[in-house]
Amino acid sequence: MIEYDLIAGKHFNSGNVIVSNDDQYLYVTYKTIDGWMLSEIHLYVGEMGMLPINKKGVTVPGHFPIKEYFSPMVESVTFAIDLNDIPDCPIIAAHAVVKRDGKEETAWGFGTSFN
């Protein structure tokens, strides 16, 4: 298991992105803290060359293949991805929209930057 901070608005730790696996699946869990809640997530697991980007080379989370919207909002969600559907050396891009006290922020799982 590997755990990364879920950084909202470039400055706030709003939770964690937890990555683990068993013999069949890769699991990616978004888990918020300190009153932050998930209103939507966008997740990409795959080859770097297939990551959705715009003409300027900026990542476009809205085009990630796994996306979910939550109403009511949730504190945690886990996705299971069949290991047979993942290349040998994938990247994981975990994006979310989080809210707390009427404030909305975009958030990224913090790890090695790939842009």
CSV table of C-alpha atoms in Angstrom, one decimal:
chain,number,residue,atom,x,y,z
A,1,MET,CA,0.0,0.0,0.0
A,2,ILE,CA,1.2,3.5,-0.9
A,3,GLU,CA,-0.5,6.7,0.4
A,4,TYR,CA,-0.3,10.2,-1.1
A,5,ASP,CA,-1.7,13.5,0.2
A,6,LEU,CA,-4.7,14.8,-1.6
A,7,ILE,CA,-3.7,18.5,-2.1
A,8,ALA,CA,-6.6,20.9,-2.6
A,9,GLY,CA,-6.0,24.4,-4.1
A,10,LYS,CA,-2.2,23.7,-4.2
A,11,HIS,CA,-2.0,24.4,-0.4
A,12,PHE,CA,-4.5,22.4,1.7
A,13,ASN,CA,-4.1,18.7,2.7
A,14,SER,CA,-7.7,17.6,2.2
A,15,GLY,CA,-7.1,13.8,2.6
A,16,ASN,CA,-5.3,10.9,1.0
A,17,VAL,CA,-5.1,8.8,-2.2
A,18,ILE,CA,-4.3,5.3,-1.2
A,19,VAL,CA,-3.1,2.8,-3.8
A,20,SER,CA,-2.9,-1.0,-3.1
A,21,ASN,CA,-3.4,-4.2,-5.0
A,22,ASP,CA,-4.1,-7.9,-4.7
A,23,ASP,CA,-3.6,-10.7,-7.2
A,24,GLN,CA,-6.5,-9.4,-9.4
A,25,TYR,CA,-7.1,-5.7,-8.8
A,26,LEU,CA,-5.4,-2.4,-8.3
A,27,TYR,CA,-7.4,-0.4,-5.7
A,28,VAL,CA,-7.4,3.4,-5.6
A,29,THR,CA,-9.1,5.0,-2.6
A,30,TYR,CA,-9.8,8.7,-2.1
A,31,LYS,CA,-10.3,9.5,1.6
A,32,THR,CA,-10.9,13.1,2.9
A,33,ILE,CA,-10.0,14.5,6.3
A,34,ASP,CA,-10.7,17.6,8.4
A,35,GLY,CA,-14.3,18.1,7.1
A,36,TRP,CA,-13.4,18.0,3.4
A,37,MET,CA,-15.9,16.1,1.3
A,38,LEU,CA,-15.7,14.7,-2.2
A,39,SER,CA,-18.1,16.1,-4.8
A,40,GLU,CA,-16.5,14.5,-7.8
A,41,ILE,CA,-13.4,12.5,-8.8
A,42,HIS,CA,-11.5,11.8,-12.0
A,43,LEU,CA,-9.0,8.9,-12.2
A,44,TYR,CA,-6.6,7.8,-14.9
A,45,VAL,CA,-4.6,4.6,-14.6
A,46,GLY,CA,-2.6,3.7,-17.8
A,47,GLU,CA,0.2,4.6,-20.1
A,48,MET,CA,1.7,8.1,-19.9
A,49,GLY,CA,1.3,8.6,-23.6
A,50,MET,CA,-2.5,8.0,-23.4
A,51,LEU,CA,-3.1,10.6,-20.6
A,52,PRO,CA,-5.7,13.1,-21.7
A,53,ILE,CA,-4.1,16.5,-22.4
A,54,ASN,CA,-5.0,19.6,-24.3
A,55,LYS,CA,-3.1,21.3,-27.1
A,56,LYS,CA,-0.9,23.1,-24.6
A,57,GLY,CA,0.0,19.8,-22.9
A,58,VAL,CA,-2.0,20.4,-19.8
A,59,THR,CA,-3.8,17.4,-18.2
A,60,VAL,CA,-7.6,17.4,-18.7
A,61,PRO,CA,-9.1,15.5,-15.7
A,62,GLY,CA,-12.6,15.8,-17.1
A,63,HIS,CA,-11.5,13.4,-19.9
A,64,PHE,CA,-10.2,10.7,-17.6
A,65,PRO,CA,-12.0,7.4,-18.2
A,66,ILE,CA,-13.1,7.0,-14.5
A,67,LYS,CA,-15.2,9.8,-13.2
A,68,GLU,CA,-17.8,9.9,-10.5
A,69,TYR,CA,-20.1,12.7,-9.1
A,70,PHE,CA,-21.5,12.5,-5.6
A,71,SER,CA,-24.7,13.9,-4.3
A,72,PRO,CA,-24.7,13.8,-1.4
A,73,MET,CA,-21.0,14.2,-1.1
A,74,VAL,CA,-18.9,11.4,0.4
A,75,GLU,CA,-15.8,11.2,2.6
A,76,SER,CA,-14.3,8.1,0.9
A,77,VAL,CA,-14.6,6.1,-2.3
A,78,THR,CA,-12.6,3.1,-3.7
A,79,PHE,CA,-12.2,2.0,-7.3
A,80,ALA,CA,-11.0,-1.5,-8.3
A,81,ILE,CA,-9.3,-1.8,-11.7
A,82,ASP,CA,-8.5,-5.2,-13.1
A,83,LEU,CA,-4.8,-5.7,-13.4
A,84,ASN,CA,-5.2,-7.2,-16.8
A,85,ASP,CA,-6.5,-3.8,-18.0
A,86,ILE,CA,-3.3,-2.0,-16.8
A,87,PRO,CA,0.0,-1.8,-18.6
A,88,ASP,CA,3.2,-3.0,-16.9
A,89,CYS,CA,4.4,0.4,-15.9
A,90,PRO,CA,1.3,2.6,-15.4
A,91,ILE,CA,0.9,6.1,-14.2
A,92,ILE,CA,-1.9,7.0,-11.8
A,93,ALA,CA,-3.5,10.5,-12.0
A,94,ALA,CA,-6.0,11.1,-9.2
A,95,HIS,CA,-8.0,14.3,-9.3
A,96,ALA,CA,-11.0,15.4,-7.2
A,97,VAL,CA,-13.2,18.3,-6.4
A,98,VAL,CA,-13.5,18.8,-2.7
A,99,LYS,CA,-15.7,21.1,-0.6
A,100,ARG,CA,-15.5,22.3,3.0
A,101,ASP,CA,-17.3,25.2,4.7
A,102,GLY,CA,-18.8,26.4,1.4
A,103,LYS,CA,-15.4,26.5,-0.2
A,104,GLU,CA,-14.7,24.4,-3.3
A,105,GLU,CA,-11.2,23.4,-4.5
A,106,THR,CA,-9.7,21.1,-7.1
A,107,ALA,CA,-7.3,18.6,-5.6
A,108,TRP,CA,-4.6,16.3,-6.9
A,109,GLY,CA,-3.0,13.2,-5.4
A,110,PHE,CA,0.5,14.5,-4.7
A,111,GLY,CA,3.3,12.4,-6.0
A,112,THR,CA,5.9,12.6,-8.8
A,113,SER,CA,4.8,15.3,-11.2
A,114,PHE,CA,4.3,14.1,-14.8
A,115,ASN,CA,3.5,17.4,-16.6
